[in-house]
PDB file of C-alpha atoms in Angstrom:
ATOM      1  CA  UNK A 187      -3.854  -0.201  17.654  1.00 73.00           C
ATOM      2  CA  UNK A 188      -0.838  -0.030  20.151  1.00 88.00           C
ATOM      3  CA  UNK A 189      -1.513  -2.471  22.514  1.00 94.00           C
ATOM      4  CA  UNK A 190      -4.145  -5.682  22.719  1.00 96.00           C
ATOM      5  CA  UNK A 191      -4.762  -7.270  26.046  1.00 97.00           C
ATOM      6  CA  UNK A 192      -5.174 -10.900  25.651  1.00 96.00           C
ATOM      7  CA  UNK A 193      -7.064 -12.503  28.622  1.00 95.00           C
ATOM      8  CA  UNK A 194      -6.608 -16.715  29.000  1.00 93.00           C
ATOM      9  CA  UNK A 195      -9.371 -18.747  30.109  1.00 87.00           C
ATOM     10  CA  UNK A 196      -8.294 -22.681  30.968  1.00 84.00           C
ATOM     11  CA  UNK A 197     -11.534 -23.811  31.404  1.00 79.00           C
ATOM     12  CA  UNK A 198     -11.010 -23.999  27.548  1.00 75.00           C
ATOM     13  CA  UNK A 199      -9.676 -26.271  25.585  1.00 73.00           C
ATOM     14  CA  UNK A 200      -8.726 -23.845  22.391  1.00 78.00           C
ATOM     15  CA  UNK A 201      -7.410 -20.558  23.743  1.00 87.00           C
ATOM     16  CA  UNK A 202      -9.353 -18.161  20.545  1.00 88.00           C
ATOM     17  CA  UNK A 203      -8.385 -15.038  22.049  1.00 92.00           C
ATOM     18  CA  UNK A 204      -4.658 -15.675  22.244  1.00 93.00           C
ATOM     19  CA  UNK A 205      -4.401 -17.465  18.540  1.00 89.00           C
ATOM     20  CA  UNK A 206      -7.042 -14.303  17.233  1.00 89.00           C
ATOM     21  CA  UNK A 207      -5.319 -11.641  19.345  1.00 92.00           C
ATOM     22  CA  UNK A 208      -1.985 -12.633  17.609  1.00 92.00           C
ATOM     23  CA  UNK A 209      -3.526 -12.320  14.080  1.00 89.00           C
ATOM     24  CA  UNK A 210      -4.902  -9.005  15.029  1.00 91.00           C
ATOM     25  CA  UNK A 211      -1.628  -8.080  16.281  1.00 92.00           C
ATOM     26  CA  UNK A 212       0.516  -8.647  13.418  1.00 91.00           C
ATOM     27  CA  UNK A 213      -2.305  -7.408  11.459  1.00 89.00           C
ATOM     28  CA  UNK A 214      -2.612  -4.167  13.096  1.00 90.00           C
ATOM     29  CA  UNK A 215       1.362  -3.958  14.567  1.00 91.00           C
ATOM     30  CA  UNK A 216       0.142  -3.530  18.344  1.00 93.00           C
ATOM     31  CA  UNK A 217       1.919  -5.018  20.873  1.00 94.00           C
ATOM     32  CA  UNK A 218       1.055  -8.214  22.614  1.00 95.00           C
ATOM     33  CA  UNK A 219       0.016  -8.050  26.736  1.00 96.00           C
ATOM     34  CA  UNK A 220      -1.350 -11.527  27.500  1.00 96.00           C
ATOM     35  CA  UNK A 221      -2.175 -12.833  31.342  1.00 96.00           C
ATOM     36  CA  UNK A 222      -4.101 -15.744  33.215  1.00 95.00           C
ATOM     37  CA  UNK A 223      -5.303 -15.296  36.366  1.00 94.00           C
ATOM     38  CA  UNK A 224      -5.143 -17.534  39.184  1.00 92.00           C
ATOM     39  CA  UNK A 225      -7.097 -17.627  42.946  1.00 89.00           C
ATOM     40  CA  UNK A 226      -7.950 -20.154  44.687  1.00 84.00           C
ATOM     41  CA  UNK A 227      -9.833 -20.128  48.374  1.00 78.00           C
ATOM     42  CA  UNK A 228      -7.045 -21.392  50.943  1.00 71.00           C
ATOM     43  CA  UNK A 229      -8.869 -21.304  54.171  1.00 67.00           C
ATOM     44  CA  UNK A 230      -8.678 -24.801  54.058  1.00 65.00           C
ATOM     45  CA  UNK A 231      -5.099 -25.107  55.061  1.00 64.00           C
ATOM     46  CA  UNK A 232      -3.373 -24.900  58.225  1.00 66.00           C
ATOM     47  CA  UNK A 233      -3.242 -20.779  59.709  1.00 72.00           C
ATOM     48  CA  UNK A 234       0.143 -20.873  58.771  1.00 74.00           C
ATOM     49  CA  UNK A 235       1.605 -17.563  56.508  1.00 76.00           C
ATOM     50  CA  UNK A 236       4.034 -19.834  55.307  1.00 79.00           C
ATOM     51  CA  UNK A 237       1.836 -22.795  54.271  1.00 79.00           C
ATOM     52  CA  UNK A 238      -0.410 -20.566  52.633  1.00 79.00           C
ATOM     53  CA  UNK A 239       2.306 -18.684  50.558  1.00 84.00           C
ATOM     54  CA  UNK A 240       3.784 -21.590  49.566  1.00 87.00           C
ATOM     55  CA  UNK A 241       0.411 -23.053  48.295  1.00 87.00           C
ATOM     56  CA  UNK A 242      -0.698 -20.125  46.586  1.00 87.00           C
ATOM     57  CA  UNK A 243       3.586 -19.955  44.613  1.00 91.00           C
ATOM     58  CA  UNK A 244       2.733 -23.438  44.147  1.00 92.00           C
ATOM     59  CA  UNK A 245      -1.041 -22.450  42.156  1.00 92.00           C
ATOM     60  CA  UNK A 246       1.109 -19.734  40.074  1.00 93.00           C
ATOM     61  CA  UNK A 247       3.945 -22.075  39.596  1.00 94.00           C
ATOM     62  CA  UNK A 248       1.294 -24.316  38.074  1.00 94.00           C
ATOM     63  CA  UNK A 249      -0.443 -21.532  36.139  1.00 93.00           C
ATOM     64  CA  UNK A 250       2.908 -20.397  34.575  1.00 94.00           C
ATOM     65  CA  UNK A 251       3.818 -24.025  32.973  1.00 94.00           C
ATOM     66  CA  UNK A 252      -0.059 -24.453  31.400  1.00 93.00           C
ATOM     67  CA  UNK A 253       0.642 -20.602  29.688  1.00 92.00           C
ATOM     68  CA  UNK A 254       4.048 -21.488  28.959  1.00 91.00           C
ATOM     69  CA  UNK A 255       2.608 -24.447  27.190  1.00 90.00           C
ATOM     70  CA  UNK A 256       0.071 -22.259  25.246  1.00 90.00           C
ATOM     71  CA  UNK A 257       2.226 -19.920  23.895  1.00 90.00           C
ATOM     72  CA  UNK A 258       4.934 -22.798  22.689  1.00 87.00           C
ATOM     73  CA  UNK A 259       1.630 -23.628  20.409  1.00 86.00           C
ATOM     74  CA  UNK A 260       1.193 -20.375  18.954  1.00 85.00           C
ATOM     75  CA  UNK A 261       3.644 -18.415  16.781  1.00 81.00           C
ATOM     76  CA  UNK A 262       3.922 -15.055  17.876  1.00 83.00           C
ATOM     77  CA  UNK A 263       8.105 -14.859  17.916  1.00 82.00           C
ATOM     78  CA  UNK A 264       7.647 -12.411  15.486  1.00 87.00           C
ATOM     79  CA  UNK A 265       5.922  -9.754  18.119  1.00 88.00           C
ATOM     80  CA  UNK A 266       6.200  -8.006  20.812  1.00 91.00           C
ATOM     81  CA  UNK A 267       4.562  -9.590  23.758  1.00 91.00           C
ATOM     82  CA  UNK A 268       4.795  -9.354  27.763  1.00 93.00           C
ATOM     83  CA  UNK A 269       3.647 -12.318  29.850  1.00 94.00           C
ATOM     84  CA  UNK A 270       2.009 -12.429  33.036  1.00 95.00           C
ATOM     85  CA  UNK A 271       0.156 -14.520  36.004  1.00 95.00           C
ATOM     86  CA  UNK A 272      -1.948 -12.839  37.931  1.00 95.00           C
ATOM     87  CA  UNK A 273      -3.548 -13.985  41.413  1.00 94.00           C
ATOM     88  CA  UNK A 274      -6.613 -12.093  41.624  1.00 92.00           C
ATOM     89  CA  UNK A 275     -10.293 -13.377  42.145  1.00 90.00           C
ATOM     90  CA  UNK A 276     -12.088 -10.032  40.925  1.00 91.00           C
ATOM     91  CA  UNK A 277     -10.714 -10.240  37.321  1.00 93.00           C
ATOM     92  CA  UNK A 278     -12.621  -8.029  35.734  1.00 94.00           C
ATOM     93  CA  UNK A 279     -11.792  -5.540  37.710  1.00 95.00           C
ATOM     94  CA  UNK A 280      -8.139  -5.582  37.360  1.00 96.00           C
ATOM     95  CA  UNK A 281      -8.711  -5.571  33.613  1.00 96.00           C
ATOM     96  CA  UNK A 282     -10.725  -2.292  34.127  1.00 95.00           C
ATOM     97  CA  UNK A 283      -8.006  -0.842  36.173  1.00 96.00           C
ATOM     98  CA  UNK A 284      -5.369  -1.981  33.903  1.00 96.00           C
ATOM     99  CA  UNK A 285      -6.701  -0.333  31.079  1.00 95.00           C
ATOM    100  CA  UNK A 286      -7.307   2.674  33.164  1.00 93.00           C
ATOM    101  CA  UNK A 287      -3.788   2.756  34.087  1.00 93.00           C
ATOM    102  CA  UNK A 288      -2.073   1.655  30.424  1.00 92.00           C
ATOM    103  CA  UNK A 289      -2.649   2.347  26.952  1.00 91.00           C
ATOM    104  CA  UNK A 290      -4.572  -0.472  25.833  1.00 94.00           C
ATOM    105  CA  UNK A 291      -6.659  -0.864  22.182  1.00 93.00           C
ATOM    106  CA  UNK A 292      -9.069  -3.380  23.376  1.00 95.00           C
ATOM    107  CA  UNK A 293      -9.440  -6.395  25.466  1.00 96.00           C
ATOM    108  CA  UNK A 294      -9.905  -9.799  24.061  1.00 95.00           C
ATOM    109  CA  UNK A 295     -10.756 -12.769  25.785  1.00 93.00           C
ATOM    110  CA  UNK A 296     -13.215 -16.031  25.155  1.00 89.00           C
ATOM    111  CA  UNK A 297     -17.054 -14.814  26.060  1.00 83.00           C
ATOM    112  CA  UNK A 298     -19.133 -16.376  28.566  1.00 74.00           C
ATOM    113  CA  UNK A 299     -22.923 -15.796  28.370  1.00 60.00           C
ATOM    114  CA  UNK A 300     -24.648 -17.413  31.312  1.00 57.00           C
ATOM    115  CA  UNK A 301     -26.284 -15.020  33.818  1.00 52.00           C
ATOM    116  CA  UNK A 302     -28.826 -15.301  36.983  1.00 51.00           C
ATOM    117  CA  UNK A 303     -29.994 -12.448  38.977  1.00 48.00           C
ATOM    118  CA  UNK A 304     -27.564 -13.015  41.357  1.00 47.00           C
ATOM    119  CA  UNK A 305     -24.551 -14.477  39.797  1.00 48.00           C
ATOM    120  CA  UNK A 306     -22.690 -11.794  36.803  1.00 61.00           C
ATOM    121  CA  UNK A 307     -20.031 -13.262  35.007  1.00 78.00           C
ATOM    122  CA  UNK A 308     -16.931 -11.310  34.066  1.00 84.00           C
ATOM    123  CA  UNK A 309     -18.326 -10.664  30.501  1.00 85.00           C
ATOM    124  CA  UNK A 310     -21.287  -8.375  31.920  1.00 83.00           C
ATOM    125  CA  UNK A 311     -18.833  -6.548  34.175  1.00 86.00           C
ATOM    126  CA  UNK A 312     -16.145  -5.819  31.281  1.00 89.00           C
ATOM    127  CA  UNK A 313     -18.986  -4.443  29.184  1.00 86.00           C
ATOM    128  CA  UNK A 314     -20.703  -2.304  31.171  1.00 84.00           C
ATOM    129  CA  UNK A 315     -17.376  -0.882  32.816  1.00 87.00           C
ATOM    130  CA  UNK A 316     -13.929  -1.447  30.929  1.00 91.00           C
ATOM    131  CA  UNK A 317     -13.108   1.915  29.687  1.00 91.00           C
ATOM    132  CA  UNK A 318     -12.018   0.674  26.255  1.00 93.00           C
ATOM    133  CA  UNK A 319     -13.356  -1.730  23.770  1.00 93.00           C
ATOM    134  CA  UNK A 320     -13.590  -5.532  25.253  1.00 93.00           C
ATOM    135  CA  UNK A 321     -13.830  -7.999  21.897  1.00 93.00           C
ATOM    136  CA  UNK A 322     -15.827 -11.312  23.169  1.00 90.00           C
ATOM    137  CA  UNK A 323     -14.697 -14.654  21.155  1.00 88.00           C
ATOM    138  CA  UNK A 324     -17.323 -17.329  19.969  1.00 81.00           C
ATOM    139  CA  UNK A 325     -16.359 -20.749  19.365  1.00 70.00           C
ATOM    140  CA  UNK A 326     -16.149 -20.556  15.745  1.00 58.00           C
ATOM    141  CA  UNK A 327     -13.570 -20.153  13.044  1.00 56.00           C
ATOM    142  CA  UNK A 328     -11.921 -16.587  12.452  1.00 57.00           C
ATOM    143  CA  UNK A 329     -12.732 -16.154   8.403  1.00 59.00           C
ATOM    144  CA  UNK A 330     -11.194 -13.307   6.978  1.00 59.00           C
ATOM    145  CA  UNK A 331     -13.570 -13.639   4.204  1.00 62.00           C
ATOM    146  CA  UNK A 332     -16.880 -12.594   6.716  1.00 85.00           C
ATOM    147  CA  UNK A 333     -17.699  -9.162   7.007  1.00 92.00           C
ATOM    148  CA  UNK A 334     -17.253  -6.869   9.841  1.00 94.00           C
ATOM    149  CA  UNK A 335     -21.035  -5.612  11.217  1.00 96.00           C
ATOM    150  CA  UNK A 336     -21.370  -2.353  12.737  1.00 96.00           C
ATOM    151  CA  UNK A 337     -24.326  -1.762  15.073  1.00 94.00           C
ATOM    152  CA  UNK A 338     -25.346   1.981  14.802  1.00 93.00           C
ATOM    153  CA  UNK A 339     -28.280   4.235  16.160  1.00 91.00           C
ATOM    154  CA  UNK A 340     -29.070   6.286  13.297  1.00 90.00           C
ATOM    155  CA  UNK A 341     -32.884   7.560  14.290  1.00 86.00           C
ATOM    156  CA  UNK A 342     -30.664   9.341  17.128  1.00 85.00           C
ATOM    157  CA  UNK A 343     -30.576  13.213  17.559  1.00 87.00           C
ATOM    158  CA  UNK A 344     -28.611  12.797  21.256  1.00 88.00           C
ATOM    159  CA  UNK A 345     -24.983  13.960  20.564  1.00 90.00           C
ATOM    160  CA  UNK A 346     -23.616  11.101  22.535  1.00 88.00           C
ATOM    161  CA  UNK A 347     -24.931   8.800  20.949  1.00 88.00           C
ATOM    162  CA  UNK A 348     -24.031  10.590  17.631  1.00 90.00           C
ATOM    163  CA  UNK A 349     -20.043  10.280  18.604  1.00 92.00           C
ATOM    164  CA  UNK A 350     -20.808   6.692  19.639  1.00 91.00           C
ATOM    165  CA  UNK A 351     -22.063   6.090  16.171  1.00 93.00           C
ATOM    166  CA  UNK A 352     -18.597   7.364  14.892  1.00 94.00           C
ATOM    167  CA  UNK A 353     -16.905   5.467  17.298  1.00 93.00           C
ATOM    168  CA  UNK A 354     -18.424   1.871  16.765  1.00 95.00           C
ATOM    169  CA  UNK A 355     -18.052   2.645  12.511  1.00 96.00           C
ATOM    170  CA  UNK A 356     -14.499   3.897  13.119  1.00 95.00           C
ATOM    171  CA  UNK A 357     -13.470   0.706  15.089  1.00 94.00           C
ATOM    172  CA  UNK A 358     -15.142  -1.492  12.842  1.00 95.00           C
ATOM    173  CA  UNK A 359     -13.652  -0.027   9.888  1.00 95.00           C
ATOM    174  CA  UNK A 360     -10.504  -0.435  11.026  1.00 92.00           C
ATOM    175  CA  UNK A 361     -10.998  -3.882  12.303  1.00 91.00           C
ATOM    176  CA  UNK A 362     -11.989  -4.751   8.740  1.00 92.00           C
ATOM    177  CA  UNK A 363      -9.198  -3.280   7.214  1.00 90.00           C
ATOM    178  CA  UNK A 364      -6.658  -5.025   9.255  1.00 88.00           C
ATOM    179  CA  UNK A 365      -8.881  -8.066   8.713  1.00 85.00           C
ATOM    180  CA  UNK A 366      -9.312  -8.472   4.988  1.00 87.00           C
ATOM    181  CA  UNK A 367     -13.094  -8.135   5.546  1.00 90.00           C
ATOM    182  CA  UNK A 368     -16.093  -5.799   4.297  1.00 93.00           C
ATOM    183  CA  UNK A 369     -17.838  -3.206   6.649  1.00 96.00           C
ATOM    184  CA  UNK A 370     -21.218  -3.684   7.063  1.00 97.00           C
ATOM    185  CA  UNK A 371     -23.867  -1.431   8.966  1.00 97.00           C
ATOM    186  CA  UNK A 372     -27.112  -2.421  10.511  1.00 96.00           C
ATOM    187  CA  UNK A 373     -30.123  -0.288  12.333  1.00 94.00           C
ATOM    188  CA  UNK A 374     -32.691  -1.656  13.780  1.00 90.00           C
ATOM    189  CA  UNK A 375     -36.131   0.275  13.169  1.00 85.00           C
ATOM    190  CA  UNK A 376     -37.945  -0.754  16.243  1.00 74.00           C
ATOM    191  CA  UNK A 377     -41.779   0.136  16.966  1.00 65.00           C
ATOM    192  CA  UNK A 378     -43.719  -0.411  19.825  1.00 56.00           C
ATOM    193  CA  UNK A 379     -45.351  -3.973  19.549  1.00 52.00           C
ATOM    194  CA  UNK A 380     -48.276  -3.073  21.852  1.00 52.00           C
ATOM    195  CA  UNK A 381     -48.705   0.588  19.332  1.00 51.00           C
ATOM    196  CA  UNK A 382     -48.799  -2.277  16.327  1.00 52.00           C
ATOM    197  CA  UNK A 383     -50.881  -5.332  17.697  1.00 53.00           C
ATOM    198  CA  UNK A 384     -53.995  -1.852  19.222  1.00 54.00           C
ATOM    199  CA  UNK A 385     -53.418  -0.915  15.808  1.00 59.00           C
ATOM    200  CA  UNK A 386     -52.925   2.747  16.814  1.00 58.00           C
ATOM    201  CA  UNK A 387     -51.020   3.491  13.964  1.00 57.00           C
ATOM    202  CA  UNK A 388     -50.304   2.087  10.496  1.00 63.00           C
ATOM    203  CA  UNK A 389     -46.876   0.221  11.025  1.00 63.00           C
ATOM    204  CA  UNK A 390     -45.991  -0.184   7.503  1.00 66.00           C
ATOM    205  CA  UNK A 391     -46.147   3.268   6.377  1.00 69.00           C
ATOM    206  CA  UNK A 392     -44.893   4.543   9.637  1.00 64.00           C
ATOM    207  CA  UNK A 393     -41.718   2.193   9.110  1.00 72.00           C
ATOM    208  CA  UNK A 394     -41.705   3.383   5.253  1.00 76.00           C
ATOM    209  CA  UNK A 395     -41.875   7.077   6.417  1.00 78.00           C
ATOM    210  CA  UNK A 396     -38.963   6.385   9.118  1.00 75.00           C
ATOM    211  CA  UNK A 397     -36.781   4.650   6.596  1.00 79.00           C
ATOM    212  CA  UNK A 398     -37.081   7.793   3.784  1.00 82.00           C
ATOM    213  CA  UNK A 399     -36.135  10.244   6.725  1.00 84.00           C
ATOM    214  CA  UNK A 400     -32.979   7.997   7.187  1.00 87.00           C
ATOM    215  CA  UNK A 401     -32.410   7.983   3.411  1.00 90.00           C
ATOM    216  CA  UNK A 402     -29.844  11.057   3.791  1.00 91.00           C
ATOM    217  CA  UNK A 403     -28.076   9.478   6.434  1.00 91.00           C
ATOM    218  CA  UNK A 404     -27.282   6.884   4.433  1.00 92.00           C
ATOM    219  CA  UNK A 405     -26.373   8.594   1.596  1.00 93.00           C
ATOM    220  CA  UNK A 406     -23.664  10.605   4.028  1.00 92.00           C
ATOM    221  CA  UNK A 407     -22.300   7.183   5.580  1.00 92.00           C
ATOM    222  CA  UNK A 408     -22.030   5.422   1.912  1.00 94.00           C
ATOM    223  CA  UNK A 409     -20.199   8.485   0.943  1.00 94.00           C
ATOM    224  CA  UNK A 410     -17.888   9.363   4.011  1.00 93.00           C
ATOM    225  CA  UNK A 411     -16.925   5.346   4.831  1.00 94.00           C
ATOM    226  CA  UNK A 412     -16.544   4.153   0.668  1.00 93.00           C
ATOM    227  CA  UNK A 413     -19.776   1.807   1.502  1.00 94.00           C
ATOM    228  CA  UNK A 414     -22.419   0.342  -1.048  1.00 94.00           C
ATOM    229  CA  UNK A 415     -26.521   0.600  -0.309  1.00 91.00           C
ATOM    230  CA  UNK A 416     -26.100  -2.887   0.375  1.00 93.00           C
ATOM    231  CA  UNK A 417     -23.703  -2.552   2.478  1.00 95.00           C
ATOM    232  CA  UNK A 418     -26.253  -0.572   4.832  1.00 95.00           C
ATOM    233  CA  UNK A 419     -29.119  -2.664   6.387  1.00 95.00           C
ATOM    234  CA  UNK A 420     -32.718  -1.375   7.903  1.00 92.00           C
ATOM    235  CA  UNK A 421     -34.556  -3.765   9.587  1.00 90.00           C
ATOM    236  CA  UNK A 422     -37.940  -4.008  11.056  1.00 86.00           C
ATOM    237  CA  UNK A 423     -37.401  -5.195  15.049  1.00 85.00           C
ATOM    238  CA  UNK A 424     -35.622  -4.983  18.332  1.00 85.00           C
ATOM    239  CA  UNK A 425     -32.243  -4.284  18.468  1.00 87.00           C
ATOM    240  CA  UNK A 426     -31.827  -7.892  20.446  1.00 87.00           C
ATOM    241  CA  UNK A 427     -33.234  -9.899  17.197  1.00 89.00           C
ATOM    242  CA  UNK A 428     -32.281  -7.783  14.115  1.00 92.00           C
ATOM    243  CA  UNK A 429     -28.403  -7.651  14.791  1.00 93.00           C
ATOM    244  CA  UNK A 430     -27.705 -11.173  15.302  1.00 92.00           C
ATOM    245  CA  UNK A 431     -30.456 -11.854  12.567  1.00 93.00           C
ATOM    246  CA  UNK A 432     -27.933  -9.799  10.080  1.00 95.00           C
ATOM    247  CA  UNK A 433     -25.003 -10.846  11.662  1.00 93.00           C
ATOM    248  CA  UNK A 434     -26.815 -14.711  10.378  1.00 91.00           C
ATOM    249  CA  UNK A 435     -27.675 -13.603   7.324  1.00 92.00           C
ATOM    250  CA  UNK A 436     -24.376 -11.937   5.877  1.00 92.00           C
ATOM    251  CA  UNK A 437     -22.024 -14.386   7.742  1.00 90.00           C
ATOM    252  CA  UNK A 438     -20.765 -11.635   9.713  1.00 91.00           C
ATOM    253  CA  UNK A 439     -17.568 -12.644  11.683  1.00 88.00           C
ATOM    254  CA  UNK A 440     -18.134  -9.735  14.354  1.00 91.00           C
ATOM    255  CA  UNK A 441     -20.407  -7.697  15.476  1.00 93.00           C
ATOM    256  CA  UNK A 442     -19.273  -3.971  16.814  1.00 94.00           C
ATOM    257  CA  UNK A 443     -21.810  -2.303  18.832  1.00 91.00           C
ATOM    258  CA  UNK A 444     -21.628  -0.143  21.522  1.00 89.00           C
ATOM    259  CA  UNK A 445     -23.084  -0.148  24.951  1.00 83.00           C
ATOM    260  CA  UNK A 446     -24.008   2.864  27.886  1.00 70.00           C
ATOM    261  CA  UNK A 447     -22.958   0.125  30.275  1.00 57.00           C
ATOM    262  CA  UNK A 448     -25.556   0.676  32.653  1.00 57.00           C
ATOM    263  CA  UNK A 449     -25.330  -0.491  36.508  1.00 54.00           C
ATOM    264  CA  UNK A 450     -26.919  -1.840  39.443  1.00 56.00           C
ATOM    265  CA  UNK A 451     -30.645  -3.648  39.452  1.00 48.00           C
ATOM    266  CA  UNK A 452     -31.949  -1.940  36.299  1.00 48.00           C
ATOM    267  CA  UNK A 453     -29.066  -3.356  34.515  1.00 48.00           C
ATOM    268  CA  UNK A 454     -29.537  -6.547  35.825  1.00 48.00           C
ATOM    269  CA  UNK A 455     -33.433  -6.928  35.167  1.00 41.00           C
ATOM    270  CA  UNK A 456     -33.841  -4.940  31.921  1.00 40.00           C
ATOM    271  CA  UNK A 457     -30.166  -5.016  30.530  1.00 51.00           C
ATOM    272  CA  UNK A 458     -28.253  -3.538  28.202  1.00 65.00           C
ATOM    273  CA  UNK A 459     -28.900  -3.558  24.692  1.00 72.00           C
ATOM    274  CA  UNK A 460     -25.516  -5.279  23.655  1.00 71.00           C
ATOM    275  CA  UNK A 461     -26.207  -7.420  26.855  1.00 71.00           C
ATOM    276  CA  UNK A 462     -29.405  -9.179  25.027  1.00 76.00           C
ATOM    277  CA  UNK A 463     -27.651  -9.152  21.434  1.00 79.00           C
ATOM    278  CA  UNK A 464     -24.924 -11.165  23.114  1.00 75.00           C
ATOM    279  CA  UNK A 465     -27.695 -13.876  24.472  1.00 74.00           C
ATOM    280  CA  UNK A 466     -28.662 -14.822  20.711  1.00 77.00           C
ATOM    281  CA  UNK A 467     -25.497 -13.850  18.548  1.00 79.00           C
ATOM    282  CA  UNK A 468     -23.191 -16.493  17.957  1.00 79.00           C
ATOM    283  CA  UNK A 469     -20.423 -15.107  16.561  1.00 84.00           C
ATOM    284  CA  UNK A 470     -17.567 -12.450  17.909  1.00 87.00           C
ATOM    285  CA  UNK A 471     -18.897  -9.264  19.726  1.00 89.00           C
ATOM    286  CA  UNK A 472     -16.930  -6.115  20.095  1.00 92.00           C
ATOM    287  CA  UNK A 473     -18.577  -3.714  22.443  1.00 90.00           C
ATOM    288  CA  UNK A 474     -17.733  -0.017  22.441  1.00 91.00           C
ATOM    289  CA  UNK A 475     -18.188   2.777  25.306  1.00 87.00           C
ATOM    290  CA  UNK A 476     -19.320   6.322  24.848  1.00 84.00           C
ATOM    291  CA  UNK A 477     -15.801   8.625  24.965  1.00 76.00           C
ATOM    292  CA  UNK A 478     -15.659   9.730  28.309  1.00 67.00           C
TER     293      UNK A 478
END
């Protein structure tokens, strides 16, 4: 990794992504780029330039202190790091263009996961659109002893999604590695519920059939990424239920998975995949674009 962008959030009390970013980064040797934003509406005051300059130094003034404050609580001497206070209302979007303009490994900030129709939070934005992988923080304790969980489509034949396999495994791998941790895969095996409950076709031996086809793709993953059959789960189910139901079940610390980031009112109402994983998981989510 060369370079992790760190993103503050006041509204909470224990800033995860800056004391996890730092153990990533002297894990991994990247570089340190950590920022708060700031923005507050000042139509309030008098029509006066100068007032309203002076307010809004004031706001980064007071923005500055809180992150100087934050960072005399963490350790990070030992690493290279660039500070900055931003005053910008739209943050996801300077992220995206920030990472479109520098060389940056991932972004890392503290997730939020509330959502309406017509309200979408920063989270929703930085998945479907930052160009490189954004890694969203639960509140729970970073344990290098919980495995790293890799998300993968392998019923796929689509090429892109083939090289987003490869992508999500490679970034996992090497999360683990800096980590301490164990790489874990999961697939879901999902079939039509209305197909099952008509009883159209016999779900059990279509799943059993589905599963032996994967059986060589398996074999090839064990063999090319040093993994164990157990190391490799097939589940019955929608994406949105199996993942975090593994992630549960091993005491995965992260889940890697990738996401086609789509846009607009079919994004909104149907959603991405890694979208409804992030609704029930509750533990760290890394989410990976197709190579562009």
């Amino acid at each position: 990794m060369d370079k992790l962008l760190i993103v503050m959030d006041p509204q909470h009390k224990h800033q995860i992504a800056l004391s996890r970013g730092v153990e990533l980064a002297r894990a991994t040797g990247a570089s340190v780029e950590i920022v708060a934003f700031v923005h507050e509406y000042l139509d309030s005051l008098p029509n006066d330039p100068v007032v309203q300059e002076r307010a809004k130094k004031a706001l980064i003034e007071m923005r500055e202190k809180w992150l100087e404050q934050m960072l005399a609580l963490t350790d990070c001497t030992d690493l290279k790091v660039n500070v900055r206070v931003v005053w910008e209302k739209q943050i996801h979007q300077w992220i995206i263009d920030y990472c479109q303009q520098e060389r940056v490994s991932a972004v890392i900030k503290t997730e939020n996961r509330s959502e309406t129709l017509l309200y979408t939070p920063t989270d929703w934005h930085l998945i479907r659109a930052c160009p490189v992988p954004v890694m969203l923080l639960a509140e729970l304790k970073w344990n290098k002893a919980h495995p790293i969980l890799a998300a993968v489509d392998l019923g796929t034949e689509k090429p892109v999604k083939k090289a987003l396999n490869n992508r999500i495994i490679d970034q996992a791998w090497h999360l683990a590695k800096a980590m301490g941790s164990e790489l874990h895969l999961v697939h879901a095996l999902h079939t039509s519920v209305l197909l099952a409950d008509l009883e159209i076709i016999d779900t059990a031996a279509h799943e059993r059939k589905r599963q032996e086809a994967l059986t060589p793709k398996i074999e090839h993953l064990c063999h090319t990424w040093h993994l164990t059959p157990e190391q490799v789960h097939i589940v019955s189910g929608p994406a949105q239920k199996v993942i975090p139901s593994v992630a549960n079940k091993i005491k995965a610390d992260m889940v890697v998975m990738g996401t086609t980031g789509k846009t607009g009112l079919a994004a909104r109402v149907i959603g991405n995949t890694a979208e409804k994983v992030l609704t029930h998981l509750r533990t760290d989510l890394v989410a990976v674009k197709p190579a562009e």
